[in-house]
Amino acid sequence: MLEVKTPEEVLRLIEKAFHPLGRIETVPLAEAPGRVLAEDIRAEEFVPDFDRSTVDGYALRAKDTFGCSDAVPAVLNLVGDVRMGEGAAFSVPRDSCAYVPTGAAIPAGCDCVVMIEYTEDYGDGTVGILRPGAPGMNLIFRGDDVHPGKTVLRSGRVLEAQDIGALAAIGKTEVPVCPRLRVGVISTGDELVPAGQKPGPGQVRDVNGPMISALLREFGAEPIDYGIVVDDEKLLREKTGTAAESCDAVILSGGTSAGVRDAACQIIGDLGELLLHGIAVKPGKPTILGRTGNRPLIGLPGHPVAAFFVVKLFALPLLARLDGRTMCSRPVHAALSESFSANHGRMQVSACSLEEKDGRLVATPVRSKSGLITQLAGADGYFVIDRDCEGLPKDAETEVYWH
Ligand code: AMP
Ligand code: MG
């Protein structure tokens, strides 16, 4: 039997034992949100491709307006009007100006734009400028945003709406992404029935199968449902072997502790190599991890709450290693509504609800007996207490995670 590892040791083991699959597929921009970028994206064009005004106003030469004011406006000849979506086909001579809307091209000869608010159109072909311009004022120059060769996005990023915007700006309508990971999901236990079936005496509905599939979908992987397998070593071995042949990873739940009928550990060891049996985390200790080649075989504890947190804390980082993604957690800070004592020696995870009270975010731990799925239903996040911490007092600032 392997020794129990700390969460940090498990994450290090994952880095060491698995490597990115390095597969690439190309998808149209519309299908790219949520996908993992497989290559760095470099621009091949200038953005913007022409010098543009950032305000509505008059394009002019700054030096023609030096020293002007409300009392002594600079009076310039109005020589044109630039339209949106058209280049400026004329140039502006000395002591002249041209009207430009926000985002329009700047005519040759001009080096700044004075906002319309600081001007007065006299209606006789001249415009009064009431505030002096300065070179570069209210302009964005060709290539200010992006120039050819600039890396706009790095591989490993999970693409979000703002990234799609940047890709559109540089004309990338086809995006290289990692193919979705196919992850086999197997529930084990003599007591399990599918969620659509009424449980008989001593039976319970399969919670983990649908829940783990949902976690995988949220993550952007493709769950492959292998259903429920009874506690029969031969059947479980066959099913796990089949799943391992056609998936990038397999997640089993149930049957990972030391019970007589608990075969997952043996099977994972036989199919490949057992890497881990036991993580110092509560809930979630009886977790196992193995591999056949670069393919992880993950055995989760059957308790749905434990299974949930082990997927969040360890299985998803492992899958991220396979598809080369950069994990980016964005915890929110909240004050604990009540003190929370922890299990000395094991990292502890607790679900919590979040609420805004008197202008600050307050986290209330969800307390119920271990294994009750109602701990998770309706929770807004979870927080983690390190293994060497005995607990947190009321009002302690804590980081609440969800993704
Ligand atoms: P095990 O890890 O097989 O010892 O199971 C521990 C507990 O989790 C037992 O109460 C099981 O009934 C329960 N359990 C195991 N698998 C599931 C599942 N897929 N859905 C709901 N409960 C489960
Ligand atoms: Mg069981």
XYZ file of C-alpha atoms and ligand atoms in Angstrom:
427
model
C 0.000 0.000 0.000
C 1.338 3.467 -0.944
C 1.591 6.183 1.679
C -0.861 9.066 1.940
C 0.401 12.186 0.150
C -0.223 15.853 0.899
C -2.163 17.898 -1.686
C 1.050 19.679 -2.738
C 2.799 16.343 -3.248
C -0.131 15.125 -5.339
C -0.016 18.186 -7.589
C 3.742 17.728 -8.029
C 3.233 14.048 -8.806
C 0.688 14.997 -11.479
C 3.191 17.378 -13.121
C 5.849 14.696 -13.106
C 3.817 11.660 -14.108
C 1.803 13.199 -16.973
C 2.653 15.380 -19.931
C 0.587 17.495 -22.356
C -0.937 15.498 -25.221
C 0.073 18.166 -27.735
C -2.851 17.530 -30.105
C -4.244 20.375 -32.172
C -7.473 20.914 -34.070
C -8.699 24.032 -35.826
C -12.117 25.507 -35.060
C -13.943 28.560 -36.408
C -13.888 31.619 -34.166
C -17.543 31.128 -33.188
C -16.720 27.758 -31.645
C -13.581 28.901 -29.867
C -14.970 30.293 -26.562
C -14.110 27.955 -23.694
C -11.542 26.046 -25.756
C -7.867 25.791 -24.862
C -5.590 27.670 -27.237
C -3.006 25.234 -28.602
C -0.462 27.696 -30.057
C 0.683 31.252 -29.390
C -1.186 33.690 -31.611
C 0.906 36.383 -33.312
C -0.528 39.289 -35.234
C 0.291 39.652 -38.918
C -1.275 43.066 -39.303
C -1.317 46.528 -37.757
C -4.241 47.342 -35.487
C -5.403 49.934 -36.130
C -4.182 50.058 -39.691
C -4.339 53.881 -39.857
C -3.954 56.808 -37.457
C -7.340 57.406 -35.803
C -9.036 60.018 -33.701
C -10.220 58.964 -30.237
C -12.745 61.842 -30.000
C -15.188 63.871 -32.079
C -13.401 67.094 -32.970
C -11.089 68.912 -35.354
C -7.854 67.451 -36.663
C -5.165 70.122 -36.967
C -1.507 71.008 -36.380
C -0.814 71.648 -32.715
C 1.522 74.527 -33.474
C -1.280 76.495 -35.186
C -3.147 76.608 -31.865
C -0.414 77.362 -29.317
C -1.466 80.078 -26.892
C -5.151 80.126 -27.923
C -7.915 80.427 -25.297
C -11.625 81.248 -24.875
C -10.732 84.928 -25.053
C -8.315 84.588 -27.997
C -9.373 81.598 -30.129
C -7.151 80.353 -32.950
C -9.219 80.788 -36.102
C -8.582 78.014 -38.641
C -9.990 77.331 -42.112
C -12.262 74.309 -42.269
C -11.020 72.349 -45.280
C -12.920 69.079 -44.991
C -14.891 66.488 -43.193
C -13.636 62.901 -42.760
C -16.325 60.218 -42.941
C -16.333 57.006 -40.950
C -15.169 54.024 -42.944
C -13.365 56.149 -45.511
C -9.748 57.188 -45.658
C -8.928 60.915 -45.492
C -8.443 61.662 -49.197
C -7.153 65.207 -48.640
C -4.416 66.799 -46.568
C -4.727 69.755 -44.235
C -2.532 72.787 -44.928
C -1.228 75.300 -42.326
C -3.779 77.256 -40.270
C -6.519 74.801 -41.280
C -8.464 71.954 -39.772
C -10.831 69.097 -40.705
C -13.765 67.664 -38.824
C -13.189 64.045 -37.632
C -15.646 61.786 -35.784
C -14.400 59.324 -33.123
C -12.453 56.514 -34.787
C -12.090 58.226 -38.150
C -8.816 58.481 -40.062
C -6.621 61.543 -39.532
C -5.826 63.539 -42.685
C -2.200 64.038 -43.652
C -0.655 67.180 -42.195
C -2.405 66.928 -38.805
C -0.760 65.881 -35.558
C -3.618 66.121 -33.052
C -7.353 66.461 -32.544
C -9.075 69.099 -30.385
C -12.378 67.939 -28.909
C -15.496 69.499 -30.349
C -16.366 70.872 -26.880
C -13.355 73.244 -27.110
C -14.207 74.616 -30.544
C -16.753 76.872 -32.166
C -17.887 76.523 -35.784
C -18.424 80.100 -37.029
C -20.426 78.853 -40.018
C -18.362 80.887 -42.527
C -15.821 78.211 -43.336
C -13.738 78.910 -40.244
C -13.588 77.267 -36.821
C -12.467 78.842 -33.539
C -10.185 76.662 -31.416
C -10.459 77.570 -27.728
C -7.855 75.202 -26.221
C -4.429 74.540 -27.682
C -3.652 71.098 -29.082
C -0.465 69.138 -28.389
C 1.217 66.688 -30.786
C -0.372 63.244 -30.415
C -3.348 64.530 -28.436
C -6.515 62.427 -28.902
C -4.842 60.178 -31.477
C -4.111 56.508 -31.658
C -1.425 55.711 -34.163
C -1.207 52.888 -36.675
C -0.067 49.757 -34.813
C -0.546 51.307 -31.335
C -2.769 48.382 -30.364
C -1.022 45.563 -32.231
C 1.826 45.399 -34.709
C 2.879 42.460 -36.905
C 4.800 39.856 -34.888
C 3.297 40.819 -31.541
C 2.063 37.842 -29.463
C -1.565 38.579 -28.747
C -2.502 35.369 -26.860
C -0.441 32.596 -25.338
C -1.061 28.892 -25.815
C -2.781 27.225 -22.859
C -5.256 30.030 -22.342
C -8.923 29.107 -22.091
C -10.447 31.502 -24.579
C -12.938 34.036 -23.274
C -15.048 36.673 -24.981
C -12.341 39.357 -24.778
C -9.879 36.998 -26.496
C -12.385 36.308 -29.257
C -12.573 40.077 -29.745
C -8.789 40.312 -30.064
C -8.714 37.405 -32.542
C -11.395 39.095 -34.626
C -9.386 42.346 -34.593
C -6.382 40.637 -36.183
C -8.471 38.653 -38.643
C -7.945 35.185 -37.148
C -11.148 33.373 -37.994
C -9.709 29.883 -37.517
C -8.239 29.070 -34.132
C -5.859 26.219 -33.200
C -7.206 24.576 -30.029
C -6.664 21.363 -28.081
C -9.240 18.705 -28.921
C -11.677 18.230 -26.033
C -10.429 15.546 -23.680
C -12.599 12.437 -23.688
C -13.017 11.247 -20.134
C -14.673 7.950 -19.240
C -16.923 8.062 -16.161
C -17.782 4.874 -14.253
C -19.835 4.549 -11.054
C -19.328 1.438 -8.970
C -21.382 -0.099 -6.183
C -23.935 -2.894 -5.715
C -26.293 -0.351 -4.140
C -26.462 2.056 -7.076
C -29.406 2.533 -9.443
C -29.651 5.084 -12.284
C -31.169 8.440 -11.297
C -34.279 7.647 -13.345
C -35.079 4.577 -11.276
C -36.773 4.384 -7.866
C -34.299 2.875 -5.383
C -35.364 -0.334 -3.635
C -34.456 -1.165 -0.037
C -30.778 -0.393 0.611
C -30.317 1.155 -2.809
C -29.363 4.738 -3.679
C -29.410 6.673 -6.898
C -26.152 7.211 -8.785
C -25.233 10.787 -7.932
C -21.583 10.753 -8.952
C -22.060 9.737 -12.583
C -24.217 12.713 -13.579
C -22.326 15.087 -11.249
C -18.853 14.171 -12.520
C -20.057 14.377 -16.120
C -21.364 17.864 -15.346
C -18.040 18.900 -13.789
C -16.248 17.644 -16.903
C -18.584 19.524 -19.225
C -18.136 22.724 -17.236
C -14.391 22.242 -17.585
C -14.692 21.788 -21.352
C -14.010 18.043 -21.534
C -16.281 15.453 -23.105
C -17.614 12.932 -20.567
C -18.184 9.410 -21.859
C -20.740 7.691 -19.651
C -19.942 4.041 -18.882
C -22.818 3.767 -16.420
C -22.941 1.752 -13.229
C -20.861 -1.353 -12.559
C -21.606 -3.672 -9.631
C -18.871 -4.537 -7.138
C -17.501 -7.372 -9.226
C -13.801 -7.226 -9.863
C -13.985 -8.963 -13.240
C -16.755 -6.733 -14.605
C -15.116 -3.594 -13.293
C -11.768 -4.612 -14.767
C -13.381 -5.167 -18.183
C -15.262 -1.856 -18.109
C -12.254 0.126 -16.926
C -10.061 -1.518 -19.572
C -12.578 -0.706 -22.320
C -12.843 2.889 -21.150
C -9.057 3.271 -20.946
C -8.705 2.081 -24.543
C -10.933 4.749 -26.040
C -10.620 7.682 -23.622
C -7.879 10.122 -22.643
C -8.596 9.525 -18.936
C -10.939 7.410 -16.818
C -12.647 8.473 -13.598
C -14.174 5.784 -11.390
C -16.051 6.552 -8.230
C -16.739 4.253 -5.312
C -14.801 1.244 -4.204
C -11.551 3.010 -3.362
C -11.361 2.429 0.387
C -10.236 -0.729 2.127
C -13.565 -2.617 2.034
C -13.500 -6.293 1.129
C -15.278 -5.672 -2.137
C -13.311 -2.581 -3.046
C -11.440 -3.553 -6.146
C -10.628 -0.258 -7.847
C -7.144 -0.081 -6.382
C -6.226 -3.580 -7.530
C -7.667 -3.009 -10.994
C -5.882 0.287 -11.554
C -2.622 -1.319 -10.446
C -3.159 -4.265 -12.807
C -4.119 -2.150 -15.826
C -1.032 -0.010 -15.466
C 0.789 1.545 -12.578
C -0.621 2.696 -9.253
C 0.838 6.108 -8.376
C -1.117 7.177 -5.338
C -3.419 5.763 -2.717
C -4.664 8.374 -0.287
C -4.550 12.181 -0.142
C -4.358 14.101 3.149
C -7.526 16.030 2.442
C -10.895 16.016 4.147
C -13.163 14.972 2.584
C -11.455 12.889 -0.095
C -8.783 10.787 1.584
C -9.452 7.432 -0.177
C -8.505 8.711 -3.624
C -6.366 6.661 -5.968
C -4.439 7.584 -9.058
C -2.721 5.438 -11.618
C -1.804 5.503 -15.266
C -1.532 3.369 -18.326
C 1.044 5.230 -20.393
C 0.122 8.910 -20.269
C -3.519 8.045 -19.541
C -4.694 8.758 -15.998
C -6.960 6.355 -14.146
C -8.540 8.176 -11.229
C -10.454 6.435 -8.441
C -12.631 8.746 -6.370
C -14.212 8.052 -3.001
C -17.892 7.180 -3.360
C -19.219 9.907 -1.070
C -20.541 12.487 -3.510
C -19.188 15.468 -1.563
C -15.729 13.906 -1.402
C -15.898 12.944 -5.077
C -16.898 16.497 -5.983
C -13.997 18.131 -4.182
C -11.425 15.629 -5.406
C -12.490 16.359 -8.987
C -12.207 20.122 -8.386
C -8.911 19.998 -6.513
C -7.019 17.220 -8.291
C -8.764 15.656 -11.312
C -9.301 18.948 -13.146
C -5.681 20.118 -12.607
C -4.606 16.714 -13.961
C -6.787 17.115 -17.054
C -5.386 20.636 -17.432
C -1.916 19.097 -17.533
C -3.064 16.838 -20.402
C -4.565 19.597 -22.523
C -1.790 22.040 -21.675
C -4.085 24.646 -20.218
C -3.109 27.356 -17.808
C -5.412 27.035 -14.802
C -6.665 30.373 -13.630
C -8.642 30.433 -10.393
C -10.240 33.675 -9.409
C -11.194 33.404 -5.769
C -13.346 36.057 -4.145
C -12.514 37.298 -0.661
C -15.182 36.896 1.975
C -15.422 37.122 5.762
C -16.476 33.940 7.574
C -19.856 34.334 9.261
C -18.891 31.910 12.020
C -15.781 30.206 13.333
C -14.738 26.991 11.612
C -12.597 24.376 13.281
C -10.482 22.177 11.051
C -9.068 18.723 11.082
C -5.490 19.105 12.182
C -3.135 17.217 9.885
C -5.337 17.133 6.803
C -6.217 19.923 4.441
C -9.911 20.588 4.838
C -12.411 21.777 2.253
C -15.855 23.144 3.000
C -18.660 24.302 0.780
C -20.146 27.665 1.676
C -22.858 30.068 0.675
C -22.043 33.687 -0.152
C -24.083 36.699 0.716
C -23.536 40.440 0.640
C -24.086 42.018 4.047
C -23.447 45.686 4.882
C -21.371 46.115 1.751
C -19.090 43.124 2.295
C -19.130 39.548 1.146
C -19.846 36.991 3.874
C -19.220 33.232 3.570
C -21.287 30.812 5.632
C -19.933 27.240 5.784
C -22.489 24.582 4.868
C -22.543 22.167 7.796
C -24.157 18.790 7.558
C -23.159 15.200 8.003
C -20.436 13.954 5.727
C -21.628 12.627 2.421
C -24.918 14.480 2.162
C -25.260 15.939 -1.293
C -27.324 18.818 0.118
C -24.005 20.271 1.292
C -23.318 21.063 -2.320
C -26.728 21.835 -3.740
C -27.135 25.588 -3.612
C -23.589 26.254 -2.376
C -21.870 29.243 -3.979
C -18.270 28.192 -3.497
C -15.785 26.441 -1.275
C -12.879 27.404 0.908
C -9.814 25.500 1.946
C -8.068 25.342 5.324
C -4.426 24.318 5.243
C -3.335 21.192 6.993
C -1.293 23.029 9.639
C -4.127 25.389 10.572
C -6.480 24.408 13.380
C -9.350 26.510 12.168
C -10.502 30.014 11.392
C -12.210 32.483 13.726
C -15.451 34.282 12.906
C -14.836 37.236 10.531
C -11.591 35.708 9.241
C -10.927 36.772 5.668
C -10.996 33.697 3.453
C -10.634 32.986 -0.249
C -13.725 31.392 -1.745
C -13.281 29.431 -4.953
C -15.674 28.069 -7.449
C -13.845 27.490 -10.704
P -17.457 3.543 -1.394
O -16.434 4.574 -1.755
O -17.791 2.617 -2.489
O -17.056 2.843 -0.134
O -18.793 4.349 -1.066
C -18.872 5.253 0.005
C -20.283 5.807 0.088
O -20.588 6.534 -1.067
C -21.348 4.757 0.219
O -22.358 5.269 1.084
C -21.907 4.638 -1.181
O -23.248 4.221 -1.233
C -21.787 6.052 -1.675
N -21.644 6.070 -3.119
C -20.721 5.414 -3.834
N -20.860 5.666 -5.138
C -21.904 6.513 -5.264
C -22.552 7.135 -6.368
N -22.148 6.944 -7.615
N -23.615 7.939 -6.109
C -24.032 8.151 -4.836
N -23.448 7.597 -3.767
C -22.413 6.780 -3.951
Mg -18.874 0.922 -2.794
